[in-house]
Amino acid sequence: MADSKNRHLAAYAKRMKNIRNEYRMSQEKFAETLEISLSTYKKIESGQMGVSTDILKKVKHKFNVSSDYILYGDCENTEDVIDVVYNCSEMDKMKIFLKLSEQLGKCTNEKDTYTGR
């Protein structure tokens, strides 16, 4: 479980750094733009700390980046998704399954609405 958490933190860190570098900003300027302390940002970028929902919202609005990208990255094919799920704990797999089932149910309901069923 700790390995999984560390991998996720490292992935968040990498994507945050990529966004910062894309905008050619120093850590100081990026932290200031997100209205967080430099020490907090350094912890995020070094993978010592996760990204709060408040920070996700700020990144989304100030840098036009989806929070899904920060949390999950870009999945170019289903094999990436399968690998991520395969490496999850059984509890996380169940949560993913339930969330997917819920989303598929919404899609089915929307389709039924559009087709008049």
Short mmCIF file of N, CA and C in Angstrom, two decimals:
data_model
loop_
_atom_site.label_atom_id
_atom_site.label_comp_id
_atom_site.label_asym_id
_atom_site.label_seq_id
_atom_site.Cartn_x
_atom_site.Cartn_y
_atom_site.Cartn_z
N MET A 1 0.82 -1.20 0.00
CA MET A 1 0.00 0.00 0.00
C MET A 1 0.87 1.26 0.00
N ALA A 2 1.95 1.26 0.79
CA ALA A 2 2.84 2.41 0.84
C ALA A 2 3.51 2.64 -0.51
N ASP A 3 3.88 1.55 -1.19
CA ASP A 3 4.48 1.68 -2.51
C ASP A 3 3.52 2.33 -3.49
N SER A 4 2.26 1.95 -3.43
CA SER A 4 1.25 2.53 -4.30
C SER A 4 1.10 4.03 -4.03
N LYS A 5 1.06 4.40 -2.77
CA LYS A 5 0.94 5.81 -2.39
C LYS A 5 2.15 6.58 -2.87
N ASN A 6 3.35 6.02 -2.70
CA ASN A 6 4.57 6.69 -3.14
C ASN A 6 4.59 6.87 -4.65
N ARG A 7 4.11 5.86 -5.39
CA ARG A 7 4.05 5.98 -6.85
C ARG A 7 3.10 7.09 -7.26
N HIS A 8 1.96 7.17 -6.58
CA HIS A 8 1.00 8.22 -6.90
C HIS A 8 1.57 9.60 -6.58
N LEU A 9 2.20 9.75 -5.44
CA LEU A 9 2.79 11.03 -5.08
C LEU A 9 3.87 11.43 -6.08
N ALA A 10 4.67 10.47 -6.50
CA ALA A 10 5.73 10.75 -7.48
C ALA A 10 5.11 11.17 -8.82
N ALA A 11 4.00 10.53 -9.19
CA ALA A 11 3.34 10.87 -10.45
C ALA A 11 2.74 12.28 -10.38
N TYR A 12 2.08 12.62 -9.25
CA TYR A 12 1.55 13.97 -9.08
C TYR A 12 2.68 14.98 -9.18
N ALA A 13 3.78 14.68 -8.51
CA ALA A 13 4.93 15.57 -8.48
C ALA A 13 5.45 15.83 -9.89
N LYS A 14 5.58 14.78 -10.66
CA LYS A 14 6.10 14.90 -12.02
C LYS A 14 5.18 15.76 -12.89
N ARG A 15 3.87 15.53 -12.76
CA ARG A 15 2.93 16.30 -13.58
C ARG A 15 2.88 17.76 -13.15
N MET A 16 2.95 18.04 -11.86
CA MET A 16 2.99 19.43 -11.40
C MET A 16 4.25 20.12 -11.92
N LYS A 17 5.37 19.43 -11.86
CA LYS A 17 6.62 20.01 -12.36
C LYS A 17 6.52 20.25 -13.87
N ASN A 18 5.92 19.31 -14.59
CA ASN A 18 5.74 19.49 -16.04
C ASN A 18 4.92 20.74 -16.35
N ILE A 19 3.85 20.96 -15.59
CA ILE A 19 3.02 22.15 -15.80
C ILE A 19 3.84 23.40 -15.52
N ARG A 20 4.55 23.39 -14.40
CA ARG A 20 5.37 24.55 -14.04
C ARG A 20 6.41 24.84 -15.12
N ASN A 21 7.08 23.80 -15.60
CA ASN A 21 8.10 23.98 -16.63
C ASN A 21 7.49 24.45 -17.95
N GLU A 22 6.30 23.95 -18.26
CA GLU A 22 5.63 24.37 -19.49
C GLU A 22 5.38 25.88 -19.48
N TYR A 23 5.10 26.43 -18.32
CA TYR A 23 4.87 27.87 -18.18
C TYR A 23 6.15 28.62 -17.84
N ARG A 24 7.26 27.91 -17.83
CA ARG A 24 8.59 28.50 -17.57
C ARG A 24 8.60 29.34 -16.30
N MET A 25 8.08 28.72 -15.25
CA MET A 25 8.00 29.42 -13.97
C MET A 25 8.95 28.79 -12.97
N SER A 26 9.46 29.60 -12.09
CA SER A 26 10.26 29.09 -10.98
C SER A 26 9.31 28.46 -9.97
N GLN A 27 9.86 27.67 -9.07
CA GLN A 27 9.02 27.11 -8.01
C GLN A 27 8.39 28.22 -7.20
N GLU A 28 9.15 29.27 -6.94
CA GLU A 28 8.63 30.39 -6.16
C GLU A 28 7.43 31.05 -6.83
N LYS A 29 7.56 31.33 -8.12
CA LYS A 29 6.48 32.00 -8.86
C LYS A 29 5.25 31.08 -8.97
N PHE A 30 5.49 29.79 -9.20
CA PHE A 30 4.39 28.85 -9.31
C PHE A 30 3.63 28.77 -7.99
N ALA A 31 4.36 28.65 -6.88
CA ALA A 31 3.73 28.60 -5.56
C ALA A 31 2.94 29.87 -5.29
N GLU A 32 3.51 31.00 -5.64
CA GLU A 32 2.84 32.29 -5.45
C GLU A 32 1.55 32.34 -6.27
N THR A 33 1.60 31.88 -7.50
CA THR A 33 0.43 31.87 -8.37
C THR A 33 -0.68 30.98 -7.79
N LEU A 34 -0.28 29.86 -7.17
CA LEU A 34 -1.25 28.94 -6.56
C LEU A 34 -1.67 29.37 -5.15
N GLU A 35 -1.05 30.45 -4.68
CA GLU A 35 -1.34 31.00 -3.34
C GLU A 35 -1.06 29.98 -2.24
N ILE A 36 0.10 29.32 -2.38
CA ILE A 36 0.58 28.40 -1.35
C ILE A 36 2.02 28.76 -1.03
N SER A 37 2.49 28.27 0.10
CA SER A 37 3.87 28.58 0.47
C SER A 37 4.84 27.81 -0.42
N LEU A 38 6.03 28.35 -0.54
CA LEU A 38 7.06 27.69 -1.32
C LEU A 38 7.39 26.33 -0.73
N SER A 39 7.44 26.24 0.60
CA SER A 39 7.76 24.95 1.23
C SER A 39 6.69 23.90 0.92
N THR A 40 5.43 24.30 0.89
CA THR A 40 4.36 23.37 0.54
C THR A 40 4.53 22.90 -0.89
N TYR A 41 4.80 23.85 -1.80
CA TYR A 41 4.97 23.45 -3.20
C TYR A 41 6.18 22.53 -3.37
N LYS A 42 7.26 22.82 -2.69
CA LYS A 42 8.45 21.96 -2.79
C LYS A 42 8.13 20.54 -2.32
N LYS A 43 7.31 20.42 -1.28
CA LYS A 43 6.92 19.09 -0.80
C LYS A 43 6.09 18.36 -1.85
N ILE A 44 5.21 19.08 -2.55
CA ILE A 44 4.40 18.47 -3.60
C ILE A 44 5.31 18.01 -4.75
N GLU A 45 6.17 18.90 -5.19
CA GLU A 45 7.01 18.60 -6.35
C GLU A 45 8.06 17.52 -6.05
N SER A 46 8.40 17.36 -4.78
CA SER A 46 9.37 16.31 -4.43
C SER A 46 8.68 14.98 -4.10
N GLY A 47 7.34 14.99 -4.13
CA GLY A 47 6.60 13.75 -3.87
C GLY A 47 6.43 13.44 -2.40
N GLN A 48 6.66 14.41 -1.54
CA GLN A 48 6.49 14.21 -0.10
C GLN A 48 5.08 14.51 0.37
N MET A 49 4.29 15.15 -0.51
CA MET A 49 2.96 15.59 -0.12
C MET A 49 2.03 15.49 -1.32
N GLY A 50 0.79 15.14 -1.09
CA GLY A 50 -0.19 15.08 -2.16
C GLY A 50 -0.74 16.45 -2.52
N VAL A 51 -1.62 16.46 -3.48
CA VAL A 51 -2.22 17.69 -3.97
C VAL A 51 -3.63 17.79 -3.40
N SER A 52 -3.92 18.87 -2.70
CA SER A 52 -5.25 19.05 -2.12
C SER A 52 -6.25 19.43 -3.21
N THR A 53 -7.52 19.29 -2.89
CA THR A 53 -8.55 19.68 -3.86
C THR A 53 -8.49 21.18 -4.14
N ASP A 54 -8.13 21.96 -3.14
CA ASP A 54 -8.00 23.40 -3.33
C ASP A 54 -6.91 23.71 -4.35
N ILE A 55 -5.78 23.03 -4.22
CA ILE A 55 -4.68 23.25 -5.17
C ILE A 55 -5.07 22.76 -6.55
N LEU A 56 -5.75 21.61 -6.62
CA LEU A 56 -6.22 21.10 -7.91
C LEU A 56 -7.10 22.14 -8.62
N LYS A 57 -8.00 22.74 -7.88
CA LYS A 57 -8.90 23.74 -8.46
C LYS A 57 -8.11 24.93 -8.98
N LYS A 58 -7.13 25.37 -8.21
CA LYS A 58 -6.32 26.52 -8.63
C LYS A 58 -5.52 26.20 -9.88
N VAL A 59 -4.93 25.03 -9.94
CA VAL A 59 -4.15 24.64 -11.13
C VAL A 59 -5.08 24.58 -12.34
N LYS A 60 -6.25 24.00 -12.14
CA LYS A 60 -7.22 23.87 -13.23
C LYS A 60 -7.58 25.24 -13.80
N HIS A 61 -7.88 26.19 -12.94
CA HIS A 61 -8.34 27.49 -13.39
C HIS A 61 -7.21 28.41 -13.86
N LYS A 62 -6.09 28.37 -13.18
CA LYS A 62 -5.00 29.30 -13.52
C LYS A 62 -4.14 28.82 -14.67
N PHE A 63 -4.09 27.49 -14.88
CA PHE A 63 -3.22 26.96 -15.92
C PHE A 63 -3.98 26.15 -16.97
N ASN A 64 -5.30 26.17 -16.89
CA ASN A 64 -6.14 25.47 -17.86
C ASN A 64 -5.73 24.00 -18.01
N VAL A 65 -5.57 23.34 -16.87
CA VAL A 65 -5.19 21.93 -16.84
C VAL A 65 -6.27 21.16 -16.10
N SER A 66 -6.67 20.03 -16.62
CA SER A 66 -7.71 19.26 -15.94
C SER A 66 -7.15 18.61 -14.68
N SER A 67 -7.97 18.52 -13.67
CA SER A 67 -7.54 17.84 -12.45
C SER A 67 -7.32 16.35 -12.72
N ASP A 68 -8.04 15.81 -13.70
CA ASP A 68 -7.82 14.41 -14.08
C ASP A 68 -6.40 14.19 -14.56
N TYR A 69 -5.86 15.15 -15.31
CA TYR A 69 -4.48 15.00 -15.77
C TYR A 69 -3.52 14.92 -14.59
N ILE A 70 -3.70 15.80 -13.60
CA ILE A 70 -2.80 15.80 -12.45
C ILE A 70 -2.93 14.50 -11.67
N LEU A 71 -4.16 14.05 -11.47
CA LEU A 71 -4.38 12.85 -10.67
C LEU A 71 -4.05 11.56 -11.40
N TYR A 72 -4.40 11.50 -12.69
CA TYR A 72 -4.29 10.23 -13.41
C TYR A 72 -3.34 10.25 -14.59
N GLY A 73 -2.96 11.42 -15.04
CA GLY A 73 -2.08 11.52 -16.20
C GLY A 73 -2.83 11.27 -17.47
N ASP A 74 -2.07 11.16 -18.54
CA ASP A 74 -2.66 10.87 -19.84
C ASP A 74 -2.61 9.38 -20.07
N CYS A 75 -3.72 8.80 -20.39
CA CYS A 75 -3.77 7.38 -20.75
C CYS A 75 -4.01 7.31 -22.24
N GLU A 76 -2.98 6.91 -22.95
CA GLU A 76 -3.09 6.85 -24.41
C GLU A 76 -3.75 5.55 -24.87
N ASN A 77 -3.75 4.55 -24.01
CA ASN A 77 -4.42 3.32 -24.40
C ASN A 77 -4.93 2.61 -23.16
N THR A 78 -5.77 1.65 -23.37
CA THR A 78 -6.39 0.95 -22.25
C THR A 78 -5.39 0.13 -21.45
N GLU A 79 -4.27 -0.23 -22.06
CA GLU A 79 -3.26 -1.01 -21.33
C GLU A 79 -2.73 -0.21 -20.14
N ASP A 80 -2.60 1.11 -20.30
CA ASP A 80 -2.15 1.95 -19.18
C ASP A 80 -3.14 1.86 -18.02
N VAL A 81 -4.42 1.92 -18.34
CA VAL A 81 -5.46 1.86 -17.32
C VAL A 81 -5.45 0.49 -16.65
N ILE A 82 -5.33 -0.54 -17.45
CA ILE A 82 -5.31 -1.90 -16.91
C ILE A 82 -4.13 -2.08 -15.96
N ASP A 83 -2.96 -1.56 -16.33
CA ASP A 83 -1.78 -1.66 -15.46
C ASP A 83 -2.00 -0.96 -14.13
N VAL A 84 -2.61 0.22 -14.20
CA VAL A 84 -2.87 0.98 -12.96
C VAL A 84 -3.81 0.20 -12.06
N VAL A 85 -4.90 -0.30 -12.64
CA VAL A 85 -5.89 -1.04 -11.84
C VAL A 85 -5.28 -2.32 -11.30
N TYR A 86 -4.52 -3.01 -12.11
CA TYR A 86 -3.88 -4.27 -11.68
C TYR A 86 -3.02 -4.06 -10.44
N ASN A 87 -2.36 -2.91 -10.36
CA ASN A 87 -1.46 -2.65 -9.24
C ASN A 87 -2.14 -2.03 -8.02
N CYS A 88 -3.44 -1.84 -8.09
CA CYS A 88 -4.20 -1.29 -6.96
C CYS A 88 -4.48 -2.37 -5.92
N SER A 89 -4.79 -1.91 -4.73
CA SER A 89 -5.22 -2.83 -3.68
C SER A 89 -6.61 -3.37 -4.05
N GLU A 90 -7.01 -4.43 -3.41
CA GLU A 90 -8.34 -5.01 -3.68
C GLU A 90 -9.45 -4.00 -3.34
N MET A 91 -9.25 -3.25 -2.29
CA MET A 91 -10.25 -2.24 -1.89
C MET A 91 -10.36 -1.16 -2.97
N ASP A 92 -9.21 -0.69 -3.49
CA ASP A 92 -9.23 0.32 -4.54
C ASP A 92 -9.85 -0.23 -5.82
N LYS A 93 -9.59 -1.50 -6.12
CA LYS A 93 -10.20 -2.12 -7.30
C LYS A 93 -11.72 -2.13 -7.16
N MET A 94 -12.20 -2.42 -5.98
CA MET A 94 -13.65 -2.43 -5.74
C MET A 94 -14.22 -1.02 -5.91
N LYS A 95 -13.52 -0.02 -5.40
CA LYS A 95 -13.97 1.37 -5.55
C LYS A 95 -14.02 1.76 -7.02
N ILE A 96 -13.01 1.37 -7.77
CA ILE A 96 -12.97 1.67 -9.20
C ILE A 96 -14.13 0.99 -9.91
N PHE A 97 -14.34 -0.28 -9.59
CA PHE A 97 -15.44 -1.03 -10.20
C PHE A 97 -16.78 -0.36 -9.91
N LEU A 98 -17.00 0.03 -8.66
CA LEU A 98 -18.27 0.66 -8.30
C LEU A 98 -18.45 1.99 -9.01
N LYS A 99 -17.36 2.78 -9.11
CA LYS A 99 -17.44 4.07 -9.78
C LYS A 99 -17.72 3.88 -11.28
N LEU A 100 -17.05 2.92 -11.90
CA LEU A 100 -17.30 2.63 -13.31
C LEU A 100 -18.74 2.16 -13.53
N SER A 101 -19.22 1.30 -12.65
CA SER A 101 -20.60 0.82 -12.76
C SER A 101 -21.57 1.99 -12.66
N GLU A 102 -21.30 2.89 -11.74
CA GLU A 102 -22.15 4.06 -11.55
C GLU A 102 -22.15 4.93 -12.82
N GLN A 103 -20.97 5.16 -13.37
CA GLN A 103 -20.86 5.98 -14.57
C GLN A 103 -21.52 5.31 -15.78
N LEU A 104 -21.33 4.01 -15.90
CA LEU A 104 -21.97 3.29 -17.01
C LEU A 104 -23.49 3.34 -16.88
N GLY A 105 -23.98 3.27 -15.65
CA GLY A 105 -25.42 3.39 -15.42
C GLY A 105 -25.93 4.75 -15.86
N LYS A 106 -25.17 5.80 -15.59
CA LYS A 106 -25.56 7.15 -16.01
C LYS A 106 -25.58 7.24 -17.53
N CYS A 107 -24.58 6.65 -18.17
CA CYS A 107 -24.53 6.67 -19.64
C CYS A 107 -25.73 5.95 -20.22
N THR A 108 -26.08 4.81 -19.65
CA THR A 108 -27.22 4.04 -20.12
C THR A 108 -28.51 4.83 -19.94
N ASN A 109 -28.65 5.48 -18.79
CA ASN A 109 -29.85 6.29 -18.53
C ASN A 109 -29.94 7.46 -19.51
N GLU A 110 -28.79 8.11 -19.80
CA GLU A 110 -28.80 9.22 -20.75
C GLU A 110 -29.16 8.73 -22.14
N LYS A 111 -28.62 7.57 -22.53
CA LYS A 111 -28.92 7.00 -23.84
C LYS A 111 -30.41 6.70 -23.94
N ASP A 112 -30.98 6.14 -22.87
CA ASP A 112 -32.40 5.82 -22.87
C ASP A 112 -33.23 7.11 -23.00
N THR A 113 -32.77 8.18 -22.38
CA THR A 113 -33.47 9.47 -22.47
C THR A 113 -33.45 9.98 -23.90
N TYR A 114 -32.29 9.87 -24.55
CA TYR A 114 -32.17 10.35 -25.92
C TYR A 114 -32.97 9.50 -26.90
N THR A 115 -33.05 8.22 -26.66
CA THR A 115 -33.74 7.33 -27.61
C THR A 115 -35.22 7.16 -27.26
N GLY A 116 -35.66 7.71 -26.14
CA GLY A 116 -37.07 7.63 -25.76
C GLY A 116 -37.44 6.32 -25.11
N ARG A 117 -36.48 5.55 -24.63
CA ARG A 117 -36.77 4.27 -23.98
C ARG A 117 -37.17 4.46 -22.56
#
